Each structure stands twice: as C-alpha cells, then as structure tokens.
Short mmCIF file of C-alpha atoms in Angstrom, two decimals:
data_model
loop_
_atom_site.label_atom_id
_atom_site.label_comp_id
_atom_site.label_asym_id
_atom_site.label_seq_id
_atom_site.Cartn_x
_atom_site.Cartn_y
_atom_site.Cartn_z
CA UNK A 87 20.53 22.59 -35.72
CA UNK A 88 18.67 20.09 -33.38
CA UNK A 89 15.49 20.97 -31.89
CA UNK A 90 13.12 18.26 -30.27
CA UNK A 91 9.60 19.32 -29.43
CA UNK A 92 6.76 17.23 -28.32
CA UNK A 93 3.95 16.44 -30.75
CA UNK A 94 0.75 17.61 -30.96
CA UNK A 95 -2.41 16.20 -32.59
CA UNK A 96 -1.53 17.56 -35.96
CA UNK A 97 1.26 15.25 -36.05
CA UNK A 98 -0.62 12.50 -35.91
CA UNK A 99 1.01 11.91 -40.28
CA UNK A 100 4.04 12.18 -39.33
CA UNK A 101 3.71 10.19 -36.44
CA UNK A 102 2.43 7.13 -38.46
CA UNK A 103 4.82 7.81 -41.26
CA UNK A 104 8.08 7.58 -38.42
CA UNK A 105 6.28 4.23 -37.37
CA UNK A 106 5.87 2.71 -40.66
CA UNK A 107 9.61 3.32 -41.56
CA UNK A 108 10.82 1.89 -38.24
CA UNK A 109 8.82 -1.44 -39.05
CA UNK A 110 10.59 -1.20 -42.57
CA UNK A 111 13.89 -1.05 -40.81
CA UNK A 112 12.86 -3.82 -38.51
CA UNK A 113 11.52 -6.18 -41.05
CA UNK A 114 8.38 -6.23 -40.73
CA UNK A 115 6.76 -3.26 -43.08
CA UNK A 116 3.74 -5.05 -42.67
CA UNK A 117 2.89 -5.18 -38.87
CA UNK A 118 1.59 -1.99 -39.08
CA UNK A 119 -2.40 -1.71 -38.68
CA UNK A 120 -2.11 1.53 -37.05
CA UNK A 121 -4.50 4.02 -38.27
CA UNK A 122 -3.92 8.27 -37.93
CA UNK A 123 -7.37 8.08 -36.73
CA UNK A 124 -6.15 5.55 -33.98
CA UNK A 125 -3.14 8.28 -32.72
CA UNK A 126 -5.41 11.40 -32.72
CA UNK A 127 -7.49 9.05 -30.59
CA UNK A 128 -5.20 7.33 -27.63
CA UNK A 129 -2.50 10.32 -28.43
CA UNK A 130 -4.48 13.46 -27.94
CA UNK A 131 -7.69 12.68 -25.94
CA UNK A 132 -8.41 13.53 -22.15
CA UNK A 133 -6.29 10.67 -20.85
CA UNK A 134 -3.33 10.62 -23.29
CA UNK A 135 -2.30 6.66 -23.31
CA UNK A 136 1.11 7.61 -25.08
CA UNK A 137 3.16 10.68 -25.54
CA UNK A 138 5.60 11.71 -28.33
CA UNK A 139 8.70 13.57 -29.09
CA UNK A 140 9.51 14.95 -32.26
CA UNK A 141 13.10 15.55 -33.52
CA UNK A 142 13.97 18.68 -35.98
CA UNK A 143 16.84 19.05 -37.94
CA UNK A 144 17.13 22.59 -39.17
CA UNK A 145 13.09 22.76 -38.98
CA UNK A 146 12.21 19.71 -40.89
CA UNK A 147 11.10 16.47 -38.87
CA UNK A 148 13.80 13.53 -38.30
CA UNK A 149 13.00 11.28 -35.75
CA UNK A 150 10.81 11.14 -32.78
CA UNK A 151 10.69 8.80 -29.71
CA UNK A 152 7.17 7.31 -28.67
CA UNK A 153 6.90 6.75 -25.39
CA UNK A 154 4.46 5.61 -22.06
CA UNK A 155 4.90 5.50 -18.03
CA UNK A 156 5.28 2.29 -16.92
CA UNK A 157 5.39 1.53 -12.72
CA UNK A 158 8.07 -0.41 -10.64
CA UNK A 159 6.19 -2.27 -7.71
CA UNK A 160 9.77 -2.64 -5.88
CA UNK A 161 11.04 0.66 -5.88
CA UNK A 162 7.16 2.59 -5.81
CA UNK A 163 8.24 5.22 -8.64
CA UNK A 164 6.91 5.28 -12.77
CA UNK A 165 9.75 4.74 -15.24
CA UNK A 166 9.84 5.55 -18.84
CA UNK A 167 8.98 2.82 -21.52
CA UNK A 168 10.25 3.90 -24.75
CA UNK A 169 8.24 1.98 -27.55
CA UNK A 170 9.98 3.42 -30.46
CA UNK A 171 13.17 5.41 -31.35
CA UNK A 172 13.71 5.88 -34.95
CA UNK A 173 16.21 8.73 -36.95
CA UNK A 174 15.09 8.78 -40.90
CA UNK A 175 18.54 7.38 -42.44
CA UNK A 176 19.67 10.82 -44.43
CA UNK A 177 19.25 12.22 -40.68
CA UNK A 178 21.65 9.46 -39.03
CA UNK A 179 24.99 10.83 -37.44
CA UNK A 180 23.49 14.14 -36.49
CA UNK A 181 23.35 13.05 -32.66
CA UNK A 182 19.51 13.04 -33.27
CA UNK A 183 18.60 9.83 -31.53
CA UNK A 184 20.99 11.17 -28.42
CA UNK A 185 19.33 13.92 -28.40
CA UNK A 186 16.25 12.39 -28.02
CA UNK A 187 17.27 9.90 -25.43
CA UNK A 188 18.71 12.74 -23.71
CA UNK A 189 15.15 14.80 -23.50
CA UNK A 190 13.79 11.40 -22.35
CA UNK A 191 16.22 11.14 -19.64
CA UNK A 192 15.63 14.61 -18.06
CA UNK A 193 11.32 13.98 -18.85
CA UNK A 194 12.17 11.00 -16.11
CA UNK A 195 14.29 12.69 -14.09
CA UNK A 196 11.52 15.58 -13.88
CA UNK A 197 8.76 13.14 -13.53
CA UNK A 198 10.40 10.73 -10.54
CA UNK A 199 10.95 8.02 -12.84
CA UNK A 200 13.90 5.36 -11.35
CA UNK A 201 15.18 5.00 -15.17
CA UNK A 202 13.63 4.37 -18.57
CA UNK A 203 13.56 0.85 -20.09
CA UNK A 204 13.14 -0.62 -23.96
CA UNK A 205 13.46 -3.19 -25.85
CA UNK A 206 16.00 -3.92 -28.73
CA UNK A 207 16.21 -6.38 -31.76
CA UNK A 208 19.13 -8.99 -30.17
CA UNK A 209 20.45 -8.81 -33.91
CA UNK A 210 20.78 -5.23 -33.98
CA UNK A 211 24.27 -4.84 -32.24
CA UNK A 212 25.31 -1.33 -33.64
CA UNK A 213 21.74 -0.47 -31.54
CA UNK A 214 22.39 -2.25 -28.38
CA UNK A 215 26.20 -1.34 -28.48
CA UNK A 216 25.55 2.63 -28.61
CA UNK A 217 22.98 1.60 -25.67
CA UNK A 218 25.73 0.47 -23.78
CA UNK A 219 27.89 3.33 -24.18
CA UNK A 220 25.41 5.35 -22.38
CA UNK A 221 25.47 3.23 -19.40
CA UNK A 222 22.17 1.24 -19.58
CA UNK A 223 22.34 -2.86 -19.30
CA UNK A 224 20.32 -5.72 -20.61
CA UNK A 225 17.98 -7.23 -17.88
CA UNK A 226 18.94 -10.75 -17.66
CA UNK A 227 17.04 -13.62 -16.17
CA UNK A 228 13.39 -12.55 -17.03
CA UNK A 229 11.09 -14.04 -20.23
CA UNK A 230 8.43 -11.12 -21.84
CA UNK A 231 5.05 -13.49 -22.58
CA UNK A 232 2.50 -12.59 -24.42
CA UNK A 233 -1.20 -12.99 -24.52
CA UNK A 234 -2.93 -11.47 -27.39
CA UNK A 235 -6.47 -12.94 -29.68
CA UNK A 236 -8.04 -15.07 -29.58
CA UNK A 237 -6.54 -16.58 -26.65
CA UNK A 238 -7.09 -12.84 -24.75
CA UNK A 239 -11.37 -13.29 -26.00
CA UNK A 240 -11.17 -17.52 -24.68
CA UNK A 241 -9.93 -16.16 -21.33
CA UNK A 242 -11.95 -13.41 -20.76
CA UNK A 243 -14.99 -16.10 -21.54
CA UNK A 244 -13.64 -18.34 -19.23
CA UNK A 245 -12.99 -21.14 -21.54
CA UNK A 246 -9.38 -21.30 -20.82
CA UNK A 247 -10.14 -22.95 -17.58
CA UNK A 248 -9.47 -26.41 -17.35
CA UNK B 123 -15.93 -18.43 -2.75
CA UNK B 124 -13.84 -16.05 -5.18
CA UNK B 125 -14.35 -12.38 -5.42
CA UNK B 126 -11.81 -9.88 -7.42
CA UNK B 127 -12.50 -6.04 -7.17
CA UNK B 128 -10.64 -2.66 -7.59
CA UNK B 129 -7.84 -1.48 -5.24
CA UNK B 130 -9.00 1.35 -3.40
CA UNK B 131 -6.72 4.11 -1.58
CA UNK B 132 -7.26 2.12 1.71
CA UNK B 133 -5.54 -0.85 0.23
CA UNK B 134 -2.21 0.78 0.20
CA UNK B 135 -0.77 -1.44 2.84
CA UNK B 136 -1.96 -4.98 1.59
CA UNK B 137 -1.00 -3.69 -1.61
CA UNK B 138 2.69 -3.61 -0.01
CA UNK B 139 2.37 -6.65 1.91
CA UNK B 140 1.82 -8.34 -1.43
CA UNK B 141 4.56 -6.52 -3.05
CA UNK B 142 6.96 -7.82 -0.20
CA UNK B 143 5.75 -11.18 -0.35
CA UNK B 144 6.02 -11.49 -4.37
CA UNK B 145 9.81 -9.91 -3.90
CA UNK B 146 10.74 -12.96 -1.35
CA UNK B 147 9.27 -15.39 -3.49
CA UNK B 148 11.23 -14.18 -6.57
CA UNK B 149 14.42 -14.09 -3.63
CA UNK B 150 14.58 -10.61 -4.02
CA UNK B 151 13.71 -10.13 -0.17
CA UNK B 152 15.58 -6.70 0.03
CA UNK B 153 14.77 -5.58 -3.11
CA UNK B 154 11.26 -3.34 -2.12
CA UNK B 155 12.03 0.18 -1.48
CA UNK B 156 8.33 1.46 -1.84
CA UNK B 157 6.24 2.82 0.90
CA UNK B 158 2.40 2.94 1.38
CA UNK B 159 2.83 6.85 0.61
CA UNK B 160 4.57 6.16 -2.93
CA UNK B 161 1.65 3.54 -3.66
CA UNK B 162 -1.05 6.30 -2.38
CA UNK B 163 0.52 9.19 -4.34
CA UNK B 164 0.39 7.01 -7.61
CA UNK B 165 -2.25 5.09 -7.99
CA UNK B 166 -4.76 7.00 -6.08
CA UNK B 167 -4.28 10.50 -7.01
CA UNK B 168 -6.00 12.40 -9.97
CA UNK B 169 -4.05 10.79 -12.87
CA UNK B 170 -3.38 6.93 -11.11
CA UNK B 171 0.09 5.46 -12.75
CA UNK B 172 -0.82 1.88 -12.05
CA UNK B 173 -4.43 0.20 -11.40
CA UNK B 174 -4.66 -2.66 -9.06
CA UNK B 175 -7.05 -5.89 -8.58
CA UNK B 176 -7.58 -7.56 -4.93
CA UNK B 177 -8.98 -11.44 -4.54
CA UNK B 178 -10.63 -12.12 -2.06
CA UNK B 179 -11.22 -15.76 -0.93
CA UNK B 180 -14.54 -15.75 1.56
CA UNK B 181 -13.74 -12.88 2.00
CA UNK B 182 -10.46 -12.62 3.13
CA UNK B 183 -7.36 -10.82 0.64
CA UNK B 184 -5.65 -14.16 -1.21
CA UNK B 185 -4.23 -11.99 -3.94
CA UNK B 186 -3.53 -9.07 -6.57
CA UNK B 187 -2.89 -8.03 -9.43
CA UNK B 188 -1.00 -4.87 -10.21
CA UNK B 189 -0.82 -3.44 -13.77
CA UNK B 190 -1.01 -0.30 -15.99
CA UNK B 191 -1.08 0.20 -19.92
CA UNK B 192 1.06 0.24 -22.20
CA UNK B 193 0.90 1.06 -26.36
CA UNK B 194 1.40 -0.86 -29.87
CA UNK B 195 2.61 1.80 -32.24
CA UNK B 196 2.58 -0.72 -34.97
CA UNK B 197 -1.35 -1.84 -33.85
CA UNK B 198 -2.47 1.79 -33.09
CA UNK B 199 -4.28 0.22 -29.76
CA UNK B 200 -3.09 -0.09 -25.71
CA UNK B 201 -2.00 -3.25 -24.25
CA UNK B 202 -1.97 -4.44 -20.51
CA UNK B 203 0.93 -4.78 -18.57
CA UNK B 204 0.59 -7.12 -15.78
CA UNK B 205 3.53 -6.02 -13.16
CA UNK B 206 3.03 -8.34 -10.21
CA UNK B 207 0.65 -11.17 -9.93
CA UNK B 208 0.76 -13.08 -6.53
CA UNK B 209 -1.35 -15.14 -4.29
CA UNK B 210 -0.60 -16.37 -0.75
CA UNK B 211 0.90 -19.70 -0.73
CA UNK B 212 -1.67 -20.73 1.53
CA UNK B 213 -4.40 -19.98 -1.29
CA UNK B 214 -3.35 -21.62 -4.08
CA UNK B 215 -4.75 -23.97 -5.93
CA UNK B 216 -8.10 -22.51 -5.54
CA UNK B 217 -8.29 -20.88 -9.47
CA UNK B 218 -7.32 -17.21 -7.89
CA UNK B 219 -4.51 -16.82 -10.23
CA UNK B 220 -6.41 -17.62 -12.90
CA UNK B 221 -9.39 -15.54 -12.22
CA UNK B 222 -7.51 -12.24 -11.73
CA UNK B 223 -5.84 -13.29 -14.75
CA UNK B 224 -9.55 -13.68 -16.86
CA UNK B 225 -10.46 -10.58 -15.06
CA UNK B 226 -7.61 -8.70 -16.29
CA UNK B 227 -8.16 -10.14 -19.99
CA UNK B 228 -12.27 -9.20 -19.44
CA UNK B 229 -10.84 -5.53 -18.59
CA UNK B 230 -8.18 -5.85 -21.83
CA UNK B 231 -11.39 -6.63 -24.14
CA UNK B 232 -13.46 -3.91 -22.40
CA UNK B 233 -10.50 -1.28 -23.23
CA UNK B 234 -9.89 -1.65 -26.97
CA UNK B 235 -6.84 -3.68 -26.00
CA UNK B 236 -4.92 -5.59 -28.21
CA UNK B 237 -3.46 -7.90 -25.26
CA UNK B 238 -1.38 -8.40 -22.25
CA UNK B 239 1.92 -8.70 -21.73
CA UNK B 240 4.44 -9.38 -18.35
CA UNK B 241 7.58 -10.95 -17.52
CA UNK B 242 8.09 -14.13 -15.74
CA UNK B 243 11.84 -15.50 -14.24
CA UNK B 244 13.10 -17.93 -16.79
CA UNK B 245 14.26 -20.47 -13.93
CA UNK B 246 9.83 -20.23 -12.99
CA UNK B 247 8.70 -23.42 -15.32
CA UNK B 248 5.41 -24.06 -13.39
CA UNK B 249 4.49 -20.55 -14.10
CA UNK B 250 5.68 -20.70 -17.58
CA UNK B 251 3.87 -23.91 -18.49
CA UNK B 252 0.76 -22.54 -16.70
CA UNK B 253 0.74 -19.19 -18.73
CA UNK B 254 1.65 -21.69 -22.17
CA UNK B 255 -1.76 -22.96 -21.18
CA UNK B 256 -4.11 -19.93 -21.36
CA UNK B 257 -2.11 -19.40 -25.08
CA UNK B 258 0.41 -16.87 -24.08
CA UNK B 259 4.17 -17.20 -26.03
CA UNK B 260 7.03 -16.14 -25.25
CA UNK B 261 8.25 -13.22 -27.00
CA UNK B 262 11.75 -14.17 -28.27
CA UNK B 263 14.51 -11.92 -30.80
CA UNK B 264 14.26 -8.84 -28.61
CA UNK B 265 16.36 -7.50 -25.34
CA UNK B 266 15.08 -5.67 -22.70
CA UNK B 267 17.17 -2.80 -21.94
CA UNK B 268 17.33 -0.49 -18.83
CA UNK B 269 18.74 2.97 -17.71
CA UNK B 270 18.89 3.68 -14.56
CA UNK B 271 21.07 5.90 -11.73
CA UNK B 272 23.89 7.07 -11.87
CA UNK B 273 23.53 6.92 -16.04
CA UNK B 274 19.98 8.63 -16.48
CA UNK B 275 21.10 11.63 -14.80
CA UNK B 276 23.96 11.78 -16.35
CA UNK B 277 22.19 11.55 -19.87
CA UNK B 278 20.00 13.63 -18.77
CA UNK B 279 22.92 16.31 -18.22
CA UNK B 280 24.62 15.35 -21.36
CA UNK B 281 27.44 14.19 -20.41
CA UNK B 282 27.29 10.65 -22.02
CA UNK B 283 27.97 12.21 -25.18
CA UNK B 284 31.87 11.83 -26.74
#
C-alpha cells in the first residue's frame, strides 16, 4: 500500500540516505558532501529553500522526490523543479515513482505552476522513456552552463574582468 | 556610470518591458504571456518566487537580471538560477552584463551558494564564448525534461497510468 507524505525535519537521515543511493545509481557515490546538518538547515528553517516528499510502501520509506519552485519569465507563473526522484531497487515496480510524480503534478497544479521540469542522465533511456509515456518532452535548443568556485569567488572580486 | 540595485514592486512594468525585449531577441516575440499583476503577485508579495536586479546606466534602466534559487542535494547548499539576463542593445558594450553578472556571483557568495547556473540558446556563440570567459562550462550528459498542459493535469488526475 502506497502512501506519500511530505517530510519533516526528522527526516533529515533518511533524506541523505535516499540522496546518497541515487548518486550510487548515477555513478558518482562520491559527489555527495551533503551533510544532515545541511538539510535540517535549508529544509526546515523559516524560509524552506527545498521541500520533500516521502514515499511509503506498507509504512516503511521507499523513495522520495526533492524538489524547489523555479519561475518562468514568459508565461509569469512558478513551475516545479524536481532535483531528485529515486525508488530504493527492492521497491521498483510498485508504481512508487508514479506515484510520486503524480503528487508533484497536483502540488503544481494547486500552486499555479505552468508544468514541472528535470533533468535526466541522456544514457538512462528506461528513465527518459517512462518520462515520455507520461507526456513530458525534452527541451531542445538550449545549453545548461555552469559557474561554480573558484571562478564564482574571481567574479564576485571582479577579477574576471578583462 | 553603472549602478545595479534591487527590483522593487514599482518596477513591475520595466521588469516586463525587459522580459518582452529578451523574448524578441531570442525570436520568441509571441512567446510572453505574463502581466505586470503576475510579476507583482510573485515577486513582491510575502514569500517573493523570483528576485530581480535593475542596471542603471547614469541613471537610466540599461538592464536586469531576473533569478531565484535553486538546491544541490548532492552539495547540501542553494545555487542561483539566473532566468533572464538582458541589456538594451543600445547599452552594450558598456560592462552592464558583466556587472549584474559579478553582482549576482557577490550575492551567490553572500548566500552560502555553491554557484550559478542558466541556460543559453546553443545557436548564441558570442554569449557562449563570453560566459566560457568568466569560467562557466557547459553542463553536458544530462536532458532537460518538461511537463506541461494538457499532461500535468492529467498526471495529476492519474490518468497517465496503464
């Protein structure tokens, strides 16, 4: 039996725990510097910067979907940005990560939101065809850049100027 | 002479102006349904969706930025996301992109950020090269997906599910 619930600041373990097994999945166990101390923090304070669903199967936790409010410019309404999705694999086939995108769906309809967006692995295809079957669509035509440190520190310093 | 400050509530309609402008530039001319009232109610209420910088050049608006934050699960911190930058092509090539882009990464360090991230149109070399040039890289291996109308609603009603 499926139940999804949103998390609270005492799931700030289990929260880290669904994160570091979603790296493992996507190869890189390691990326990880994320700290419980870190989620309590940005997760559970006055101005939440994330918020967090949390999946149960028959009472015990098996997946959760991390997400944020982003903001389209064009059409003046917040979306949803879903940072992480992630069923533990004894959990798979359950319909636990539809059910998830399906509470995510009615959050945005609820909350104004023109549609939610993510990002996939491109090698993941069993991912981005179940995606598909739901109706959503790969935006074409646009790069995702990055700046992070030190090159965030030399421009804030003003060194980047030339 | 460069100034940058906040967006305030009275900004609404340069705010839009600048929206429009940015959407004919990227030949999207038709593609801004927002009104001044959708850019009030958001990013001037009690919890703002977006934030918003202005440039001034002697005084007169040149520019903005328009972003809101996003989260690193795997790096436990928030991250900017820069939604629109745009100055008037009569303007350019006085540093004003490049200051509300320092800004921004000043306001990035300020807030525990671990960096900033946007998209830019993949046919849009000069601005690729120029953001190559602070440091920023191009995030490659992942798709960005998107749900939007009719299929969110009809997630959100469960009826994508076979």
């Amino acid at each position: 039996m499926l139940s999804i619930r949103n998390a609270t600041a005492s799931d700030t373990k289990l929260i880290l725990d669904f994160i570091r097994k979603l790296a493992e999945y996507e190869r890189e166990p390691n990326a990880v510097v994320a700290t419980e101390e870190d989620l309590l923090r940005d997760g559970f304070g006055p101005e939440p910067k994330y918020r967090c669903l949390i999946a149960e199967w028959h009472n015990v936790p098996a997946g959760f979907a991390f997400y944020f409010f982003i903001y389209s410019t064009w059409l003046g309404r917040p979306g949803i940005y879903l940072e992480d999705l992630f069923v533990l694999p004894g959990m798979r086939g359950k319909g636990i990560g539809l059910g998830l995108l399906r509470r995510l769906a009615q959050i945005a309809v609820e909350e104004n939101c023109y549609g939610m967006r993510w990002q996939v692995l491109d090698w993941n295809q069993t991912a981005i065809d179940f995606y598909h079957g739901l109706g959503a669509t790969k935006m074409d035509g646009w790069d995702t850049m990055r700046l992070i440190e030190p090159a965030l520190s030399r421009l804030a310093r003003g060194e980047s100027e030339e």
